[in-house]
């Protein structure tokens, strides 16, 4: 039934334990999908993106450098491809024109043939975008254009159909009031619709807007939020503002035209790892280390719409862009179907039960030893109180 109902899930979440979770917000249900049956932390999901067939296919980037193809229509994994090269986990994943684009921590960006999923042939293109990459993002309007950025790795924009040099390379801001160099740490990147502009959020709680068409390579707008590193960012449906999240679970909407704070969202208890707004509805999906998927309403009245505890640390998410969320056909329920539980939860309870039995056994042995000592110390002819 989970496979048959997979197409109606509203949110897909990648976890630290290598599980792809599909969440149906109308039914308040979550289903687990794994390629090999048992989840493994070596296959932790670090990146998700939609395939070329729209929302019928999900590309799942794992920590062991495999990219798995998951069909939302059939609810099963339909193959995988190993993408070696470089060091670290995937920091970005994209697909265009039958090719697969990957980028890892060490700054190796590669383009692969995606028609041969089970082979690891040589890549079609390899670019060195600089070490310490935190994010690689594809331009939705121009799929052959990507942007990269990271720690001490300034924002760059690349045309995969052009030269091996970036078409835009950002310049660091001027020194601060003490004439000290300002460090670089771009954590997330977004392309602004209808323009060539890009927006970044940094590990030093800054939000910056860059315009490649401008003569200057420095930001054309800069603002700050809070005191903690910003870890994730998403565009709102209108494209005039962004919502950022930080390491303390704080969410805020920032206007990109004036650089001012529009409002805040509450409810998160851990570092934010993934954010995505619905393309037409005023809804925001968020996930992070507190293991809870939340759906907020971002227009007045702001507030929490849905909250689902998913038992695993969450790394990334995909929010379905369909409008007819409520138009789900009623499917017959399977009789005597046990609810799907996480393997890590079962292992946790098993370990707790074993620990409780050991503790009880030790306690009984201790009590027996105490009683034996008391009998030995008891004097002949004395009466116990």
Short mmCIF file of C-alpha atoms in Angstrom, two decimals:
data_model
loop_
_atom_site.label_atom_id
_atom_site.label_comp_id
_atom_site.label_asym_id
_atom_site.label_seq_id
_atom_site.Cartn_x
_atom_site.Cartn_y
_atom_site.Cartn_z
CA UNK A 1 0.00 0.00 0.00
CA UNK A 2 2.92 2.36 0.73
CA UNK A 3 4.21 1.86 -2.82
CA UNK A 4 0.78 2.38 -4.35
CA UNK A 5 0.19 5.58 -2.36
CA UNK A 6 3.70 6.99 -2.90
CA UNK A 7 2.53 9.28 -5.70
CA UNK A 8 0.25 11.13 -3.25
CA UNK A 9 2.97 12.05 -0.78
CA UNK A 10 3.41 15.78 -0.29
CA UNK A 11 6.96 15.86 1.08
CA UNK A 12 10.01 13.64 0.53
CA UNK A 13 12.75 13.72 3.16
CA UNK A 14 16.29 12.27 3.17
CA UNK A 15 17.65 11.05 6.50
CA UNK A 16 21.00 10.46 8.19
CA UNK A 17 20.28 6.71 8.30
CA UNK A 18 19.92 6.36 4.51
CA UNK A 19 16.11 6.23 4.43
CA UNK A 20 13.95 8.13 1.95
CA UNK A 21 10.73 9.08 3.74
CA UNK A 22 7.50 10.01 1.99
CA UNK A 23 5.03 12.05 4.05
CA UNK A 24 1.32 12.39 3.30
CA UNK A 25 0.12 15.45 5.19
CA UNK A 26 -3.58 14.78 4.64
CA UNK A 27 -3.38 11.31 6.15
CA UNK A 28 -0.70 12.27 8.71
CA UNK A 29 1.31 9.24 7.59
CA UNK A 30 4.98 8.64 6.75
CA UNK A 31 6.39 5.70 4.77
CA UNK A 32 10.00 4.51 4.56
CA UNK A 33 11.75 3.51 1.35
CA UNK A 34 15.20 1.89 1.19
CA UNK A 35 17.03 0.42 -1.78
CA UNK A 36 18.61 -2.53 0.03
CA UNK A 37 16.04 -3.38 2.66
CA UNK A 38 18.08 -2.39 5.73
CA UNK A 39 19.11 1.27 6.22
CA UNK A 40 22.82 2.02 6.67
CA UNK A 41 24.47 5.21 7.86
CA UNK A 42 27.06 4.77 5.11
CA UNK A 43 24.21 5.55 2.70
CA UNK A 44 23.05 8.73 4.45
CA UNK A 45 21.02 10.89 2.06
CA UNK A 46 22.80 14.21 1.47
CA UNK A 47 20.99 15.57 -1.61
CA UNK A 48 17.62 15.23 -3.35
CA UNK A 49 16.29 16.57 -6.64
CA UNK A 50 13.48 15.88 -9.09
CA UNK A 51 14.28 13.93 -12.26
CA UNK A 52 13.63 15.12 -15.79
CA UNK A 53 10.17 13.52 -15.79
CA UNK A 54 8.84 16.12 -13.37
CA UNK A 55 7.73 14.75 -10.02
CA UNK A 56 7.56 11.14 -11.17
CA UNK A 57 11.22 10.50 -10.34
CA UNK A 58 13.52 11.50 -7.48
CA UNK A 59 17.31 11.42 -7.59
CA UNK A 60 18.73 10.45 -4.20
CA UNK A 61 22.38 11.34 -3.55
CA UNK A 62 23.96 9.18 -0.83
CA UNK A 63 27.13 9.48 1.25
CA UNK A 64 28.68 6.44 -0.48
CA UNK A 65 28.71 8.40 -3.79
CA UNK A 66 25.76 6.57 -5.34
CA UNK A 67 22.84 8.34 -6.98
CA UNK A 68 19.68 6.26 -6.75
CA UNK A 69 16.63 6.65 -8.97
CA UNK A 70 13.31 6.43 -7.12
CA UNK A 71 9.96 6.24 -8.93
CA UNK A 72 7.16 8.05 -7.13
CA UNK A 73 4.64 6.35 -9.42
CA UNK A 74 5.67 2.80 -8.45
CA UNK A 75 7.12 3.56 -5.01
CA UNK A 76 10.35 1.64 -5.69
CA UNK A 77 14.01 2.30 -6.48
CA UNK A 78 14.73 1.63 -10.15
CA UNK A 79 18.50 1.56 -10.23
CA UNK A 80 21.54 3.50 -9.15
CA UNK A 81 24.76 4.92 -10.47
CA UNK A 82 28.13 5.25 -8.75
CA UNK A 83 29.69 8.69 -9.20
CA UNK A 84 33.32 8.61 -7.95
CA UNK A 85 35.78 11.48 -7.83
CA UNK A 86 36.77 13.98 -5.17
CA UNK A 87 36.19 13.77 -1.44
CA UNK A 88 33.22 14.35 0.82
CA UNK A 89 29.47 14.09 0.37
CA UNK A 90 27.29 15.47 -2.41
CA UNK A 91 26.70 19.20 -2.02
CA UNK A 92 24.48 19.44 -5.05
CA UNK A 93 22.60 17.23 -7.48
CA UNK A 94 20.86 18.09 -10.74
CA UNK A 95 19.70 16.56 -14.01
CA UNK A 96 19.28 18.05 -17.46
CA UNK A 97 19.07 16.75 -21.05
CA UNK A 98 19.83 13.16 -20.11
CA UNK A 99 22.87 14.10 -18.03
CA UNK A 100 23.50 14.02 -14.29
CA UNK A 101 25.36 16.84 -12.49
CA UNK A 102 27.11 16.16 -9.19
CA UNK A 103 29.34 18.25 -6.94
CA UNK A 104 31.18 17.15 -3.78
CA UNK A 105 32.87 18.85 -0.79
CA UNK A 106 36.32 18.94 -2.32
CA UNK A 107 35.10 20.99 -5.31
CA UNK A 108 34.89 18.38 -8.08
CA UNK A 109 31.87 19.08 -10.28
CA UNK A 110 31.14 16.36 -12.85
CA UNK A 111 28.59 15.80 -15.60
CA UNK A 112 27.65 12.17 -16.33
CA UNK A 113 25.65 10.23 -18.87
CA UNK A 114 22.42 9.28 -17.11
CA UNK A 115 21.21 6.62 -19.53
CA UNK A 116 23.59 3.93 -18.19
CA UNK A 117 22.65 3.85 -14.52
CA UNK A 118 24.56 0.72 -13.53
CA UNK A 119 27.96 1.65 -14.96
CA UNK A 120 30.57 4.14 -13.75
CA UNK A 121 31.94 5.35 -17.07
CA UNK A 122 34.10 8.43 -17.35
CA UNK A 123 32.32 11.77 -16.88
CA UNK A 124 31.46 13.96 -19.84
CA UNK A 125 32.81 17.06 -18.11
CA UNK A 126 34.82 17.78 -14.98
CA UNK A 127 35.27 21.20 -13.38
CA UNK A 128 37.29 22.18 -10.33
CA UNK A 129 35.19 24.79 -8.57
CA UNK A 130 37.41 25.17 -5.48
CA UNK A 131 37.60 23.31 -2.14
CA UNK A 132 35.19 23.64 0.76
CA UNK A 133 32.01 23.65 -1.33
CA UNK A 134 28.82 23.98 0.72
CA UNK A 135 26.25 24.24 -2.09
CA UNK A 136 25.85 23.68 -5.82
CA UNK A 137 22.56 25.02 -7.21
CA UNK A 138 21.05 24.70 -10.69
CA UNK A 139 19.34 27.63 -12.39
CA UNK A 140 15.70 26.56 -12.98
CA UNK A 141 15.38 28.90 -16.00
CA UNK A 142 18.67 27.73 -17.58
CA UNK A 143 19.34 24.12 -16.54
CA UNK A 144 22.86 24.15 -18.00
CA UNK A 145 23.88 26.96 -15.61
CA UNK A 146 24.91 26.20 -12.01
CA UNK A 147 26.31 28.23 -9.13
CA UNK A 148 28.74 27.09 -6.43
CA UNK A 149 29.99 28.54 -3.17
CA UNK A 150 31.45 27.47 0.16
CA UNK A 151 33.87 28.22 2.96
CA UNK A 152 36.61 30.49 1.64
CA UNK A 153 35.20 29.66 -1.79
CA UNK A 154 33.50 32.72 -3.28
CA UNK A 155 30.29 32.50 -5.31
CA UNK A 156 30.84 31.40 -8.91
CA UNK A 157 28.44 30.82 -11.79
CA UNK A 158 29.27 28.18 -14.43
CA UNK A 159 27.90 27.52 -17.91
CA UNK A 160 28.26 23.77 -18.48
CA UNK A 161 27.86 24.26 -22.23
CA UNK A 162 30.58 26.90 -22.42
CA UNK A 163 34.18 27.24 -21.29
CA UNK A 164 35.76 25.72 -18.20
CA UNK A 165 36.05 29.15 -16.59
CA UNK A 166 33.20 30.65 -14.52
CA UNK A 167 30.98 33.16 -16.29
CA UNK A 168 30.74 35.11 -13.02
CA UNK A 169 33.08 35.18 -10.06
CA UNK A 170 32.01 37.18 -7.01
CA UNK A 171 34.43 39.54 -5.31
CA UNK A 172 34.71 39.68 -1.54
CA UNK A 173 33.28 42.69 0.26
CA UNK A 174 35.60 45.46 1.43
CA UNK A 175 37.51 45.18 4.68
CA UNK A 176 35.63 45.92 7.89
CA UNK A 177 35.97 49.05 10.05
CA UNK A 178 39.16 47.60 11.57
CA UNK A 179 40.56 47.14 8.04
CA UNK A 180 40.44 43.37 8.48
CA UNK A 181 39.51 40.96 5.71
CA UNK A 182 35.93 39.68 5.91
CA UNK A 183 35.87 35.85 5.75
CA UNK A 184 33.82 34.01 3.11
CA UNK A 185 31.36 31.23 3.94
CA UNK A 186 28.46 30.86 1.47
CA UNK A 187 26.11 28.19 2.84
CA UNK A 188 23.24 28.27 0.33
CA UNK A 189 22.45 29.83 -3.06
CA UNK A 190 19.27 30.67 -4.95
CA UNK A 191 18.62 32.11 -8.42
CA UNK A 192 16.10 34.96 -8.49
CA UNK A 193 13.36 34.35 -11.10
CA UNK A 194 13.07 36.75 -14.02
CA UNK A 195 16.61 38.13 -13.64
CA UNK A 196 20.25 37.15 -13.57
CA UNK A 197 20.59 37.90 -9.87
CA UNK A 198 21.64 35.40 -7.23
CA UNK A 199 21.14 35.47 -3.47
CA UNK A 200 23.33 33.74 -0.89
CA UNK A 201 23.21 33.17 2.85
CA UNK A 202 26.43 32.80 4.82
CA UNK A 203 27.80 31.13 7.92
CA UNK A 204 28.33 34.63 9.33
CA UNK A 205 24.54 35.35 9.31
CA UNK A 206 24.62 37.53 6.17
CA UNK A 207 22.20 37.57 3.22
CA UNK A 208 23.67 38.96 0.00
CA UNK A 209 22.33 39.67 -3.48
CA UNK A 210 24.67 39.57 -6.50
CA UNK A 211 23.97 40.85 -10.00
CA UNK A 212 26.25 39.39 -12.72
CA UNK A 213 24.98 42.07 -15.11
CA UNK A 214 26.29 44.80 -12.81
CA UNK A 215 29.79 46.25 -13.38
CA UNK A 216 30.71 45.47 -9.78
CA UNK A 217 31.25 41.91 -8.64
CA UNK A 218 30.50 42.71 -5.01
CA UNK A 219 27.00 42.32 -3.54
CA UNK A 220 24.43 44.89 -4.64
CA UNK A 221 22.52 44.33 -1.38
CA UNK A 222 23.60 42.95 1.99
CA UNK A 223 21.76 42.44 5.25
CA UNK A 224 22.18 40.33 8.39
CA UNK A 225 19.88 38.24 10.55
CA UNK A 226 20.53 37.03 14.08
CA UNK A 227 23.87 36.01 15.51
CA UNK A 228 24.18 32.39 14.40
CA UNK A 229 25.31 30.76 11.12
CA UNK A 230 22.64 30.55 8.42
CA UNK A 231 22.40 27.00 7.08
CA UNK A 232 19.52 26.93 4.57
CA UNK A 233 17.50 29.28 2.39
CA UNK A 234 14.53 29.21 0.03
CA UNK A 235 12.69 31.68 -2.18
CA UNK A 236 9.09 32.63 -1.40
CA UNK A 237 6.48 32.14 -4.18
CA UNK A 238 6.68 35.78 -5.30
CA UNK A 239 10.47 35.74 -5.54
CA UNK A 240 10.78 39.09 -3.72
CA UNK A 241 11.91 37.63 -0.41
CA UNK A 242 13.76 34.64 1.04
CA UNK A 243 13.31 32.57 4.17
CA UNK A 244 16.51 31.64 5.98
CA UNK A 245 17.17 29.19 8.81
CA UNK A 246 20.11 29.00 11.20
CA UNK A 247 21.86 26.56 13.51
CA UNK A 248 19.53 27.42 16.43
CA UNK A 249 16.32 26.59 14.58
CA UNK A 250 15.31 30.20 13.91
CA UNK A 251 13.43 31.01 10.69
CA UNK A 252 13.02 34.50 9.24
CA UNK A 253 11.68 36.08 6.04
CA UNK A 254 13.84 38.83 4.55
CA UNK A 255 12.79 41.28 1.83
CA UNK A 256 15.31 41.34 -1.03
CA UNK A 257 14.26 44.78 -2.28
CA UNK A 258 14.95 46.70 0.92
CA UNK A 259 16.88 44.17 2.97
CA UNK A 260 14.52 44.38 5.93
CA UNK A 261 13.09 41.68 8.17
CA UNK A 262 9.46 40.83 7.31
CA UNK A 263 8.73 38.31 10.06
CA UNK A 264 9.85 35.23 11.94
CA UNK A 265 8.56 31.67 12.31
CA UNK A 266 8.78 29.64 15.50
CA UNK A 267 8.75 26.00 16.43
CA UNK A 268 12.11 24.48 15.47
CA UNK A 269 14.40 23.10 18.16
CA UNK A 270 17.57 22.21 16.23
CA UNK A 271 19.77 23.22 13.33
CA UNK A 272 17.85 23.76 10.09
CA UNK A 273 19.04 21.50 7.25
CA UNK A 274 16.38 21.88 4.56
CA UNK A 275 13.89 24.58 3.50
CA UNK A 276 11.53 24.78 0.54
CA UNK A 277 8.49 26.91 -0.24
CA UNK A 278 5.56 25.71 -2.33
CA UNK A 279 5.66 27.41 -5.77
CA UNK A 280 2.09 28.73 -5.54
CA UNK A 281 0.77 28.15 -2.00
CA UNK A 282 1.93 30.18 1.04
CA UNK A 283 3.51 27.10 2.62
CA UNK A 284 7.03 26.41 3.86
CA UNK A 285 8.48 22.95 4.56
CA UNK A 286 11.41 22.71 6.97
CA UNK A 287 13.47 19.90 8.48
CA UNK A 288 16.56 19.56 10.60
CA UNK A 289 18.35 17.81 13.42
CA UNK A 290 15.32 17.79 15.74
CA UNK A 291 13.85 15.00 13.52
CA UNK A 292 10.59 16.87 12.89
CA UNK A 293 9.12 17.88 9.54
CA UNK A 294 7.15 21.11 9.83
CA UNK A 295 4.86 22.92 7.41
CA UNK A 296 4.39 26.62 8.19
CA UNK A 297 2.01 29.14 6.70
CA UNK A 298 4.12 32.13 5.65
CA UNK A 299 1.32 34.62 5.01
CA UNK A 300 -0.71 36.31 7.72
CA UNK A 301 -1.79 34.72 9.89
CA UNK A 302 1.61 33.00 10.11
CA UNK A 303 1.72 29.75 11.98
CA UNK A 304 2.37 26.03 12.06
CA UNK A 305 0.09 23.98 9.77
CA UNK A 306 1.54 20.45 10.10
CA UNK A 307 4.10 18.76 12.33
CA UNK A 308 5.34 15.19 11.79
CA UNK A 309 7.96 13.45 13.94
CA UNK A 310 10.10 11.21 11.69
CA UNK A 311 12.46 9.53 14.22
CA UNK A 312 15.69 10.18 12.25
CA UNK A 313 17.90 13.20 11.78
CA UNK A 314 16.76 14.88 8.55
CA UNK A 315 19.23 16.25 6.00
CA UNK A 316 17.21 17.47 3.01
CA UNK A 317 13.70 17.58 1.58
CA UNK A 318 11.61 17.97 -1.57
CA UNK A 319 8.17 19.58 -1.46
CA UNK A 320 5.63 18.58 -4.10
CA UNK A 321 4.62 21.49 -6.29
CA UNK A 322 1.16 20.20 -7.23
CA UNK A 323 -1.81 22.40 -6.34
CA UNK A 324 -4.46 19.72 -5.77
CA UNK A 325 -3.17 18.43 -2.46
CA UNK A 326 -6.65 17.48 -1.28
CA UNK A 327 -7.70 15.68 -4.49
CA UNK A 328 -6.45 12.29 -3.38
CA UNK A 329 -8.51 9.23 -4.36
CA UNK A 330 -9.70 7.02 -1.55
CA UNK A 331 -7.78 3.77 -1.78
CA UNK A 332 -8.89 0.60 0.03
CA UNK A 333 -7.06 -0.10 3.27
CA UNK A 334 -5.20 -3.37 3.63
CA UNK A 335 -6.55 -5.51 6.50
CA UNK A 336 -4.26 -6.43 9.41
CA UNK A 337 -1.51 -4.16 8.13
CA UNK A 338 0.98 -3.26 10.82
CA UNK A 339 2.28 0.30 10.84
CA UNK A 340 5.69 0.80 9.28
CA UNK A 341 8.36 1.48 11.90
CA UNK A 342 11.93 2.60 11.54
CA UNK A 343 14.60 -0.04 11.91
CA UNK A 344 16.64 2.24 14.13
CA UNK A 345 13.66 2.59 16.50
CA UNK A 346 13.26 -1.18 16.79
CA UNK A 347 16.96 -1.54 17.52
CA UNK A 348 16.72 1.19 20.17
CA UNK A 349 13.86 -0.54 22.00
CA UNK A 350 15.64 -3.90 21.78
CA UNK A 351 18.78 -2.40 23.32
CA UNK A 352 16.72 -0.75 26.08
CA UNK A 353 14.99 -4.04 26.93
CA UNK A 354 18.34 -5.87 27.05
CA UNK A 355 19.81 -3.16 29.28
CA UNK A 356 16.78 -3.34 31.59
CA UNK A 357 17.14 -7.13 31.92
CA UNK A 358 20.85 -6.80 32.71
CA UNK A 359 20.14 -4.13 35.30
CA UNK A 360 17.43 -6.25 36.92
CA UNK A 361 19.75 -9.27 37.04
CA UNK A 362 22.55 -7.20 38.59
CA UNK A 363 20.12 -5.74 41.13
CA UNK A 364 18.92 -9.20 42.17
CA UNK A 365 22.51 -10.41 42.57
CA UNK A 366 23.38 -7.35 44.68
CA UNK A 367 20.37 -7.83 46.94
CA UNK A 368 21.25 -11.53 47.40
CA UNK A 369 24.82 -10.65 48.36
CA UNK A 370 23.62 -8.08 50.89
CA UNK A 371 21.26 -10.56 52.51
CA UNK A 372 24.07 -13.15 52.76
CA UNK A 373 26.37 -10.60 54.48
CA UNK A 374 23.66 -9.63 56.94
CA UNK A 375 23.12 -13.28 57.93
CA UNK A 376 26.86 -13.72 58.48
CA UNK A 377 27.08 -10.62 60.68
CA UNK A 378 24.05 -11.59 62.77
CA UNK A 379 25.08 -12.59 66.33
CA UNK A 380 23.77 -15.80 67.93
CA UNK A 381 20.82 -15.22 70.24
CA UNK A 382 20.19 -11.64 69.02
CA UNK A 383 16.74 -10.63 67.96
CA UNK A 384 16.10 -8.75 64.78
CA UNK A 385 14.20 -5.48 65.21
#
